[in-house]
Coordinates of C-alpha atoms in Angstrom, one line a residue:
M2 CA 75.8 103.5 109.1
I3 CA 77.6 100.4 108.2
Q4 CA 81.1 100.9 106.9
Q5 CA 83.0 98.6 104.6
N6 CA 85.9 96.8 106.3
L7 CA 88.2 97.3 103.2
K8 CA 88.2 100.8 102.1
L9 CA 90.6 103.0 100.3
S10 CA 91.7 105.2 103.1
D11 CA 91.9 108.9 102.4
V12 CA 94.1 109.5 105.5
A13 CA 96.7 111.7 103.8
L14 CA 100.5 111.4 104.4
E15 CA 102.0 114.6 105.9
R16 CA 102.9 117.0 102.9
A17 CA 106.5 116.8 103.7
E18 CA 106.3 113.0 102.9
L19 CA 104.7 113.7 99.5
V20 CA 107.0 113.1 96.4
D21 CA 106.8 114.0 92.8
L22 CA 105.1 111.3 90.7
C23 CA 108.4 110.7 88.8
D24 CA 110.0 109.9 92.1
A25 CA 107.5 107.5 93.4
K26 CA 108.4 103.9 94.0
F27 CA 106.7 101.2 91.8
D28 CA 106.4 97.5 92.1
N29 CA 104.8 94.8 90.0
S30 CA 103.7 91.9 92.2
F31 CA 100.9 90.8 89.8
V32 CA 103.3 90.7 87.1
R33 CA 106.0 88.9 89.1
C34 CA 103.9 86.3 90.6
L35 CA 101.6 85.3 88.0
P36 CA 102.0 83.8 84.4
G37 CA 102.1 86.3 81.7
D38 CA 101.3 85.9 78.0
P39 CA 104.5 84.8 76.1
V40 CA 103.4 86.4 73.0
T41 CA 104.4 90.0 72.7
N42 CA 102.6 91.2 69.5
N43 CA 100.0 93.8 70.3
V44 CA 97.3 92.2 68.1
P45 CA 93.7 91.1 68.9
R46 CA 93.7 87.3 69.7
A47 CA 92.9 84.7 72.1
V48 CA 95.2 84.4 75.0
R49 CA 95.9 81.0 76.9
G50 CA 97.6 80.1 80.1
A51 CA 98.2 83.7 81.3
C52 CA 96.6 86.3 83.6
Y53 CA 97.9 89.1 81.6
T54 CA 99.7 90.4 78.5
R55 CA 102.6 93.0 78.8
V56 CA 101.6 96.0 76.5
A57 CA 102.7 99.6 76.7
P58 CA 100.1 102.6 76.3
T59 CA 99.9 104.0 73.0
P60 CA 101.3 107.6 73.0
V61 CA 99.0 110.5 72.2
C62 CA 99.8 113.8 70.6
A63 CA 99.1 116.4 73.3
P64 CA 98.5 115.1 76.8
R65 CA 97.1 118.0 79.1
L66 CA 96.1 117.5 82.7
L67 CA 92.4 118.5 83.1
A68 CA 91.8 117.4 86.7
W69 CA 93.5 116.1 89.7
A70 CA 92.1 114.5 92.7
E71 CA 94.5 115.8 95.4
P72 CA 93.1 113.5 98.3
V73 CA 93.9 110.5 96.1
G74 CA 97.4 112.0 95.4
E75 CA 97.9 112.3 99.1
M76 CA 96.7 108.9 99.7
L77 CA 99.3 107.6 97.3
G78 CA 102.0 109.8 98.6
I79 CA 102.1 112.2 95.3
L80 CA 102.4 115.9 95.1
P81 CA 100.0 117.7 92.7
P82 CA 101.6 118.3 89.5
G83 CA 103.0 121.9 88.9
S84 CA 101.8 122.2 85.4
P85 CA 99.1 120.7 83.2
L86 CA 101.7 120.1 80.6
G87 CA 104.5 118.7 82.5
M88 CA 105.9 115.2 83.2
A89 CA 102.9 113.9 85.1
A90 CA 100.7 114.7 82.1
E91 CA 103.1 112.6 80.0
V92 CA 102.9 109.7 82.4
L93 CA 99.2 109.7 82.9
G94 CA 98.5 110.3 79.3
G95 CA 100.3 107.1 78.5
N96 CA 103.4 108.8 76.7
R97 CA 106.1 108.0 79.3
I98 CA 106.8 104.8 81.4
L99 CA 108.6 105.6 84.8
P100 CA 111.3 103.3 86.2
G101 CA 109.8 100.2 88.0
M102 CA 106.6 100.3 85.9
Q103 CA 105.8 97.2 83.9
P104 CA 102.6 97.9 82.1
Y105 CA 100.1 95.0 81.2
A106 CA 96.5 94.4 80.3
A107 CA 94.7 91.8 82.3
R108 CA 93.0 88.9 81.0
Y109 CA 89.6 87.9 82.0
G110 CA 86.2 86.7 80.6
G111 CA 82.7 87.2 81.7
H112 CA 78.9 86.8 81.6
Q113 CA 77.3 89.9 79.9
F114 CA 73.6 90.4 80.2
G115 CA 73.2 86.7 81.6
H116 CA 75.3 85.1 78.5
W117 CA 78.8 83.9 78.5
A118 CA 80.9 86.2 76.4
G119 CA 84.1 84.4 76.4
Q120 CA 87.5 86.3 76.5
L121 CA 87.1 89.9 77.2
G122 CA 90.0 91.5 79.2
D123 CA 91.4 94.9 79.4
G124 CA 90.5 96.2 75.9
R125 CA 91.5 99.9 76.7
A126 CA 92.7 99.9 80.1
I127 CA 96.5 99.3 80.8
T128 CA 97.9 99.0 84.5
L129 CA 101.2 101.0 84.8
G130 CA 102.2 99.3 87.8
E131 CA 101.6 99.3 91.8
I132 CA 102.6 102.4 93.6
L133 CA 104.3 101.8 96.9
R134 CA 103.6 103.8 100.0
H135 CA 106.1 104.2 102.6
D136 CA 104.0 102.0 105.0
G137 CA 104.2 99.1 102.4
R138 CA 100.6 99.6 101.0
R139 CA 100.3 99.4 97.3
F140 CA 97.9 100.7 94.8
E141 CA 97.5 99.9 91.0
L142 CA 97.5 102.8 88.8
Q143 CA 95.5 102.0 85.7
L144 CA 95.0 104.1 82.6
K145 CA 91.6 103.8 80.9
G146 CA 91.5 104.8 77.3
A147 CA 95.5 104.2 77.0
G148 CA 95.2 102.4 73.5
K149 CA 94.7 99.0 71.9
T150 CA 95.7 95.8 73.6
P151 CA 95.4 92.2 72.6
Y152 CA 92.0 92.2 74.3
S153 CA 90.5 95.2 72.3
R154 CA 88.9 93.0 69.7
T155 CA 87.7 95.3 66.9
A156 CA 87.7 98.7 69.2
D157 CA 90.4 101.4 69.1
G158 CA 91.4 101.1 72.7
R159 CA 90.5 104.9 73.4
A160 CA 87.8 106.7 75.5
V161 CA 85.9 110.0 75.0
L162 CA 86.0 113.0 77.4
R163 CA 82.3 112.4 78.6
S164 CA 82.8 108.8 79.7
S165 CA 86.3 109.6 81.4
V166 CA 84.9 112.6 83.4
R167 CA 81.8 110.6 84.4
E168 CA 84.2 107.8 85.7
F169 CA 86.5 110.4 87.6
L170 CA 83.7 112.2 89.1
C171 CA 81.9 109.1 90.2
S172 CA 84.7 107.3 91.6
E173 CA 85.4 110.2 94.0
A174 CA 81.8 110.9 94.6
M175 CA 81.0 107.4 95.7
H176 CA 84.1 107.3 98.0
Y177 CA 82.8 110.4 99.9
L178 CA 79.3 108.8 100.1
G179 CA 80.9 105.9 102.2
V180 CA 80.5 103.4 99.3
P181 CA 83.2 100.9 98.6
T182 CA 84.9 101.9 95.3
T183 CA 87.9 102.3 93.2
R184 CA 89.3 105.8 93.2
A185 CA 90.4 108.2 90.3
L186 CA 93.6 110.1 90.3
S187 CA 93.6 112.2 87.1
L188 CA 91.8 113.2 84.0
V189 CA 94.1 114.0 80.9
A190 CA 92.8 115.3 77.6
T191 CA 94.8 113.6 74.8
G192 CA 94.6 116.2 72.2
E193 CA 93.1 113.7 69.8
S194 CA 89.7 112.8 68.5
V195 CA 87.8 109.6 69.1
V196 CA 84.9 108.5 67.0
R197 CA 82.0 107.3 68.8
D198 CA 78.3 106.4 67.7
M199 CA 76.8 107.7 71.0
F200 CA 73.2 106.7 70.0
Y201 CA 73.9 103.7 68.1
D202 CA 71.9 105.2 65.2
G203 CA 74.5 105.1 62.5
N204 CA 75.7 108.6 63.1
P205 CA 79.2 108.4 64.5
Q206 CA 80.8 111.8 65.6
A207 CA 84.3 112.8 66.5
E208 CA 84.7 113.7 70.1
M209 CA 87.6 114.7 72.5
G210 CA 89.6 111.9 73.7
A211 CA 90.7 111.5 77.3
I212 CA 92.3 109.1 79.8
V213 CA 91.4 108.7 83.4
C214 CA 93.8 107.2 85.9
R215 CA 92.0 104.7 88.0
V216 CA 93.3 103.6 91.4
A217 CA 92.6 100.4 93.4
P218 CA 94.5 97.8 95.4
S219 CA 93.5 95.5 92.7
F220 CA 91.2 95.4 89.5
I221 CA 90.8 91.6 89.6
R222 CA 87.3 90.7 88.7
F223 CA 85.0 87.7 88.9
G224 CA 85.7 87.2 85.2
S225 CA 89.5 86.8 85.9
F226 CA 88.6 83.6 87.4
E227 CA 85.9 82.5 85.1
I228 CA 88.1 82.6 82.1
L229 CA 90.5 80.3 83.7
A230 CA 87.8 77.8 84.6
A231 CA 86.2 78.0 81.3
Q232 CA 89.4 77.4 79.4
D233 CA 90.3 74.4 81.8
E234 CA 93.5 76.1 83.3
P235 CA 93.2 74.7 86.8
D236 CA 97.0 75.5 87.7
V237 CA 96.8 79.1 86.7
L238 CA 93.3 79.4 88.6
K239 CA 95.1 78.2 91.8
R240 CA 97.9 80.4 91.4
L241 CA 95.6 83.6 91.0
A242 CA 93.5 82.5 93.9
D243 CA 96.6 82.1 96.0
Y244 CA 97.9 85.4 94.9
V245 CA 94.7 87.4 95.7
I246 CA 94.5 85.7 99.1
R247 CA 98.0 86.6 100.0
E248 CA 98.1 90.1 98.8
H249 CA 94.5 91.2 99.5
F250 CA 93.0 89.0 102.2
P251 CA 95.7 88.9 105.0
E252 CA 93.2 87.8 107.6
L253 CA 93.2 84.3 105.9
P254 CA 96.0 81.8 105.9
I255 CA 97.9 81.3 102.6
P256 CA 96.3 78.2 101.1
S257 CA 99.6 76.6 99.9
S258 CA 103.2 77.2 99.6
S259 CA 103.1 75.6 96.2
T260 CA 102.2 77.6 93.2
H261 CA 102.5 74.9 90.7
S262 CA 99.9 72.2 91.1
I263 CA 96.2 72.1 92.2
S264 CA 96.8 68.8 93.8
S265 CA 99.5 70.2 96.2
P266 CA 99.0 68.3 99.6
V267 CA 99.3 71.8 101.4
S268 CA 96.3 73.2 99.6
V269 CA 93.5 73.7 102.0
P270 CA 90.0 73.7 100.3
S271 CA 88.4 75.1 103.4
I272 CA 90.6 78.3 103.1
Y273 CA 89.3 78.9 99.7
A274 CA 85.8 78.3 101.0
R275 CA 86.4 80.9 103.5
W276 CA 87.7 83.3 101.1
F277 CA 84.6 82.8 98.7
E278 CA 82.5 83.5 101.9
E279 CA 84.2 86.8 102.4
I280 CA 83.8 87.8 98.8
C281 CA 80.2 87.1 99.3
R282 CA 79.9 89.0 102.3
R283 CA 81.8 92.1 100.8
T284 CA 79.6 92.0 97.7
G285 CA 76.4 91.8 99.8
L286 CA 77.5 95.0 101.7
L287 CA 78.5 96.6 98.4
V288 CA 75.1 96.2 96.9
A289 CA 73.4 97.4 100.1
H290 CA 75.5 100.5 100.0
W291 CA 74.3 101.1 96.3
M292 CA 70.6 100.7 97.3
H293 CA 71.1 103.0 100.3
V294 CA 72.2 105.9 98.2
G295 CA 69.9 105.1 95.2
F296 CA 72.8 104.3 92.9
V297 CA 72.3 102.1 89.8
H298 CA 75.4 100.5 88.2
G299 CA 73.9 99.8 85.0
V300 CA 76.3 97.1 83.8
M301 CA 76.6 94.4 86.3
N302 CA 78.2 91.9 84.1
T303 CA 80.6 89.4 85.9
D304 CA 83.7 91.3 84.3
N305 CA 82.4 94.4 86.2
M306 CA 82.4 92.7 89.6
S307 CA 85.4 93.3 91.9
I308 CA 86.8 90.5 93.8
L309 CA 87.5 92.9 96.6
G310 CA 83.9 94.0 96.9
L311 CA 84.5 97.5 95.4
T312 CA 82.5 99.4 92.8
I313 CA 84.4 99.2 89.7
D314 CA 83.8 100.2 85.9
Y315 CA 81.6 103.3 85.9
G316 CA 79.8 103.3 82.6
P317 CA 76.1 104.1 82.1
Y318 CA 75.4 104.4 85.8
G319 CA 72.9 106.8 87.5
W320 CA 71.1 107.8 90.8
L321 CA 67.5 107.3 91.2
E322 CA 65.8 110.6 90.7
G323 CA 62.2 109.4 90.2
F324 CA 62.1 106.5 92.7
D325 CA 61.4 103.4 90.6
F326 CA 62.6 99.8 91.2
Q327 CA 62.4 99.2 87.5
W328 CA 64.7 102.1 86.5
T329 CA 67.9 101.5 84.6
P330 CA 70.2 104.3 83.4
N331 CA 71.5 102.0 80.5
T332 CA 69.8 102.4 77.4
T333 CA 71.2 99.0 76.1
D334 CA 69.1 97.5 79.1
A335 CA 66.0 99.5 78.4
Q336 CA 64.0 96.3 77.1
G337 CA 65.0 93.7 79.6
R338 CA 65.8 95.9 82.6
R339 CA 68.1 93.1 83.9
Y340 CA 70.3 95.5 85.8
C341 CA 67.6 97.9 87.1
F342 CA 67.6 99.3 90.5
G343 CA 65.3 96.7 92.1
N344 CA 67.3 93.8 90.6
Q345 CA 70.9 94.6 91.6
A346 CA 70.7 92.3 94.8
Q347 CA 69.4 89.4 92.7
I348 CA 71.9 90.1 89.9
A349 CA 74.9 90.1 92.3
Q350 CA 73.9 86.7 93.7
W351 CA 73.6 85.5 90.2
N352 CA 77.1 86.7 89.5
L353 CA 78.4 85.2 92.6
I354 CA 77.0 81.8 91.6
R355 CA 79.2 82.2 88.4
L356 CA 82.0 82.8 90.5
A357 CA 81.2 79.8 92.6
N358 CA 81.2 77.7 89.5
A359 CA 84.7 78.9 88.6
L360 CA 86.1 78.4 92.0
A361 CA 84.6 74.8 92.4
P362 CA 87.8 73.1 91.3
L363 CA 89.6 74.8 94.3
I364 CA 86.8 74.2 96.8
G365 CA 85.2 70.9 95.8
D366 CA 82.5 71.0 98.6
H367 CA 79.2 72.2 97.2
A368 CA 77.9 72.9 100.7
A369 CA 80.7 75.3 101.3
L370 CA 79.8 77.2 98.2
E371 CA 76.2 77.3 99.4
Q372 CA 77.3 78.6 102.7
G373 CA 79.0 81.5 101.0
L374 CA 76.0 82.4 99.1
A375 CA 73.8 82.2 102.1
V376 CA 76.3 84.6 103.8
Y377 CA 75.8 86.9 100.8
G378 CA 71.9 87.0 101.4
E379 CA 72.2 87.4 105.0
T380 CA 74.9 90.3 104.7
F381 CA 72.7 92.1 102.0
N382 CA 69.3 91.7 103.9
N383 CA 70.9 92.7 107.3
S384 CA 72.8 95.7 105.9
W385 CA 70.0 96.8 103.7
R386 CA 67.5 96.8 106.6
E387 CA 70.0 98.5 109.0
M388 CA 70.7 101.3 106.3
L389 CA 67.1 101.8 105.7
A390 CA 66.5 102.2 109.6
D391 CA 69.1 104.8 109.5
K392 CA 67.5 106.5 106.6
L393 CA 64.3 106.5 108.4
G394 CA 65.8 107.5 111.8
L395 CA 64.8 104.4 113.5
A396 CA 66.8 102.4 115.9
S397 CA 66.0 99.1 114.0
L398 CA 63.2 97.7 111.8
N399 CA 62.3 95.0 114.2
H400 CA 58.8 96.0 115.2
R401 CA 56.0 93.8 113.8
D402 CA 54.6 96.6 111.5
D403 CA 57.9 97.9 110.1
D404 CA 57.9 95.7 106.8
A405 CA 54.4 96.9 106.1
L406 CA 55.6 100.5 106.7
I407 CA 58.3 100.1 104.3
G408 CA 56.3 98.4 101.7
E409 CA 53.8 101.2 101.9
L410 CA 56.5 103.9 101.5
F411 CA 58.1 102.2 98.4
D412 CA 54.6 102.0 96.8
L413 CA 53.9 105.5 97.6
L414 CA 57.2 106.8 96.2
Q415 CA 56.3 105.2 92.9
Q416 CA 52.8 106.4 92.6
V417 CA 54.0 109.9 91.9
E418 CA 57.5 110.6 90.5
T419 CA 59.4 111.3 93.6
D420 CA 63.1 112.2 93.9
M421 CA 64.6 109.5 96.3
T422 CA 67.3 111.7 97.5
L423 CA 65.2 114.8 98.3
F424 CA 62.3 113.0 99.7
F425 CA 64.7 111.1 102.4
R426 CA 66.3 114.5 103.0
A427 CA 63.0 116.1 103.7
L428 CA 61.9 113.3 106.0
M429 CA 64.7 114.2 108.3
K430 CA 62.8 117.5 109.2
I431 CA 59.4 116.1 109.9
P432 CA 58.2 117.0 113.3
V433 CA 57.6 114.0 115.7
N434 CA 56.3 115.3 119.2
G435 CA 53.0 116.9 119.6
T436 CA 54.2 120.0 120.9
P437 CA 55.2 123.4 118.9
G438 CA 58.8 123.7 117.9
S439 CA 59.6 120.1 118.7
T440 CA 61.4 119.4 115.3
A441 CA 65.0 118.9 114.7
G442 CA 66.5 120.8 111.9
T443 CA 65.1 123.5 109.7
M444 CA 61.5 123.3 108.6
G445 CA 59.9 124.2 105.2
D446 CA 58.6 127.9 105.6
S447 CA 55.3 127.1 103.9
A448 CA 54.4 124.5 106.6
M449 CA 55.3 127.1 109.6
D450 CA 52.9 129.3 111.5
N451 CA 53.8 132.9 111.9
S452 CA 56.0 132.4 114.9
G453 CA 58.2 129.8 112.8
N454 CA 57.0 126.7 114.3
L455 CA 55.1 123.8 112.5
G456 CA 52.8 123.8 115.4
N457 CA 51.2 120.6 117.1
V458 CA 51.9 117.9 114.6
D459 CA 48.8 116.0 115.9
H460 CA 46.7 119.1 114.5
I461 CA 48.4 119.8 111.3
D462 CA 46.3 119.3 108.2
D463 CA 47.4 117.0 105.4
R464 CA 48.5 119.8 103.1
A465 CA 50.7 121.4 105.6
L466 CA 52.4 118.1 106.3
A467 CA 53.0 117.5 102.8
E468 CA 54.3 120.7 101.9
L469 CA 57.6 119.6 103.5
F470 CA 58.1 117.4 100.4
R471 CA 56.9 119.5 97.7
K472 CA 60.5 119.8 96.2
A473 CA 60.8 116.2 96.0
F474 CA 57.8 115.8 93.4
Y475 CA 58.5 116.1 89.7
D476 CA 54.8 116.5 89.2
E477 CA 53.6 118.7 92.0
Q478 CA 50.1 119.1 90.9
R479 CA 49.5 115.3 90.7
A480 CA 51.2 115.0 94.2
F481 CA 48.7 117.4 95.8
E482 CA 45.6 116.0 94.4
P483 CA 43.4 114.9 97.3
A484 CA 43.7 111.2 96.9
Q485 CA 47.4 111.2 96.8
L486 CA 47.7 113.8 99.3
G487 CA 45.7 111.7 101.7
R488 CA 47.9 108.7 100.9
L489 CA 51.1 110.7 101.7
A490 CA 49.8 112.3 104.9
G491 CA 48.4 109.0 106.2
W492 CA 51.7 107.3 105.8
L493 CA 53.5 110.2 107.2
R494 CA 51.3 110.1 110.4
R495 CA 52.1 106.3 110.7
Y496 CA 55.7 107.0 110.4
I497 CA 55.6 109.7 113.1
A498 CA 53.6 107.3 115.4
R499 CA 56.5 104.7 114.7
L500 CA 59.2 107.1 115.6
R501 CA 57.5 107.8 118.8
L502 CA 57.8 104.2 119.7
D503 CA 61.6 104.6 119.7
D504 CA 61.4 107.6 121.9
N505 CA 64.7 109.0 120.8
P506 CA 65.8 112.6 121.4
P507 CA 65.1 114.7 118.1
D508 CA 68.6 115.6 117.8
L509 CA 69.8 112.0 117.8
R510 CA 67.3 111.0 115.2
Y511 CA 68.3 114.0 113.1
Q512 CA 72.0 113.1 113.4
R513 CA 71.4 109.5 112.4
M514 CA 69.3 110.5 109.5
S515 CA 71.7 113.3 108.2
R516 CA 74.7 110.6 108.1
A517 CA 72.4 108.3 106.1
N518 CA 70.7 110.6 103.6
P519 CA 73.0 112.5 101.4
K520 CA 71.9 116.0 100.1
Y521 CA 74.4 115.9 97.2
V522 CA 74.7 113.1 94.8
L523 CA 76.4 113.0 91.3
R524 CA 73.1 113.5 89.3
N525 CA 73.8 112.7 85.5
Y526 CA 72.8 116.2 84.4
L527 CA 75.4 117.7 86.8
A528 CA 78.1 115.4 85.4
Q529 CA 76.9 116.4 81.8
Q530 CA 77.2 120.1 82.8
A531 CA 80.8 119.4 83.8
I532 CA 81.6 117.5 80.4
E533 CA 80.2 120.5 78.4
A534 CA 82.2 123.1 80.4
L535 CA 85.3 121.1 79.9
E536 CA 84.7 120.8 76.3
R537 CA 84.7 124.6 76.2
G538 CA 87.9 124.8 78.2
D539 CA 86.2 125.8 81.5
A540 CA 87.4 123.6 84.4
S541 CA 85.6 125.7 87.2
V542 CA 82.3 123.5 86.9
I543 CA 84.1 120.2 87.6
T544 CA 86.3 121.8 90.4
R545 CA 83.4 123.0 92.1
L546 CA 81.5 119.9 91.7
M547 CA 84.4 117.8 93.1
E548 CA 84.6 120.0 96.2
V549 CA 80.9 119.9 96.9
L550 CA 80.8 116.0 96.5
K551 CA 83.4 115.7 99.1
R552 CA 80.7 116.5 101.8
P553 CA 77.5 115.1 100.5
Y554 CA 75.9 114.8 103.8
D555 CA 76.5 118.4 104.8
E556 CA 74.1 121.2 104.2
Q557 CA 76.5 123.6 102.2
P558 CA 73.7 126.1 101.7
E559 CA 75.8 128.2 99.3
H560 CA 75.5 125.1 96.8
D561 CA 71.9 124.5 97.2
E562 CA 71.1 124.6 93.5
L563 CA 73.4 121.5 93.0
A564 CA 70.9 119.6 95.5
G565 CA 67.8 120.2 93.5
R566 CA 65.8 117.8 91.6
R567 CA 66.6 117.2 87.9
P568 CA 65.4 120.2 85.8
E569 CA 62.9 119.3 83.0
W570 CA 65.1 120.4 80.3
A571 CA 67.5 117.6 81.3
R572 CA 64.7 114.9 81.4
H573 CA 65.5 113.7 77.6
K574 CA 68.7 115.5 76.9
A575 CA 71.5 113.2 76.0
G576 CA 73.7 112.3 79.1
C577 CA 71.4 113.7 81.5
S578 CA 69.1 110.8 82.3
A579 CA 69.8 107.4 80.4
L580 CA 72.8 106.7 78.7
S581 CA 74.4 104.2 76.3
C582 CA 77.5 102.0 76.8
S583 CA 79.3 104.0 73.8
S584 CA 82.2 105.6 75.5

């Protein structure tokens, strides 16, 4: 399975090297190196000539630590807090600023649903500072839901518990799936209510407030550059680009020793072009990872696209349950389906074109920008095919009939509502060789003979072969109708024949597939159960879920009920399938 070159390592420091959060060292390179807003009033307004505005979190009445991601704490060199009500809760709830922190809200713009939205910025997220590890690596700590900023517009700057739990859980779930992502350190209840109209139906309700602490090397987005280009601020654009390259792309030379003029003779447009190409490569790899695990981001606006190629801003996301290229978890997108599963690669390219337009003053060469976009397409296509090959247990997808085999599979999965995760997990257990007991892994009992073997695969009837996938179908009756059964069994026999062409040992195929097909993903109904439990004061559900999601590719049979298809009661329940942007 392809791995992202840039990843937030979870290699922990020795426990003896961990320190209390209050003793951690903080730096502020973003604030120090880039121009800030000279106006200090925390009121909604247009900001010019700056990358950020200094603003402190708004204190809350009763911060209480609800959840802590210990592996993230270890990555940062921080000990777990000793109490849910101690100093850590004060800091992570926005009530206390530690020495070395210089909090700010970032300025950026963005295209939302295909239209330029102008200035957006951190309307409820406030970066506390950059925590420094002993090895010199730095990570931003950002509080989401920490109060109003000059970019809040008419909003209150707060977040509700349900959206905060979802971001906390998904950040970590994606990391353990191997998807490039921001991380989450903590979840803090504020002790205050936040009013939201969850269904946009004119019936707002008071909900529990919360703050999640997000962690990343940087939260700079495509929109961070778009706003500077749109407002004709070329010097600031250059300074931001130089900063990002210097701090986050060390493999590239620093474009210029000058940080004051875009016309500086030491500026090298080719370096900016190479940088854009690397952004395109990382973005292509990122979207391939999303597709590989069936993840749908839901709000791929340019202000939600990380310049580092990380998944950022977890809102109305979801995992494919019924396989459907047109599915979107975002109710706001239900009509146009701009950000549906099957459009994600195309939308990422569209977003990169917007970024290319913003960076054009630095690069100048249209051909160089086209080259970067070509790298995106090549990276996505090659990575997605490689990941599909792994999911199918094939060495590659270079056989002349492979494209047809894939196309038939995707059509088949959409003819009857079929759970993507469960289908591919079951495919791992399909017998390949024509001899009894030749399978790798554990077979479904219903397809086995009395001796425990499936028997000679070449002589198995269609129904017995399809039985392996029964748990993946949301409509079992329709899936086992003769015509549909014949289509499934026919494809499976063609797939088995293709596997035989590779002539790989069964154990090797099973291992390849088990690393590419997770058993456990953060289904929306599981997240909703954790939310509802926390609202009752029960943290055991989220704690268990976090532990299981650390090993998504392992069997963990004691947690099988967390791997099942979405229950029917959850199909139309709020928060369990589609969601709104209200958070």
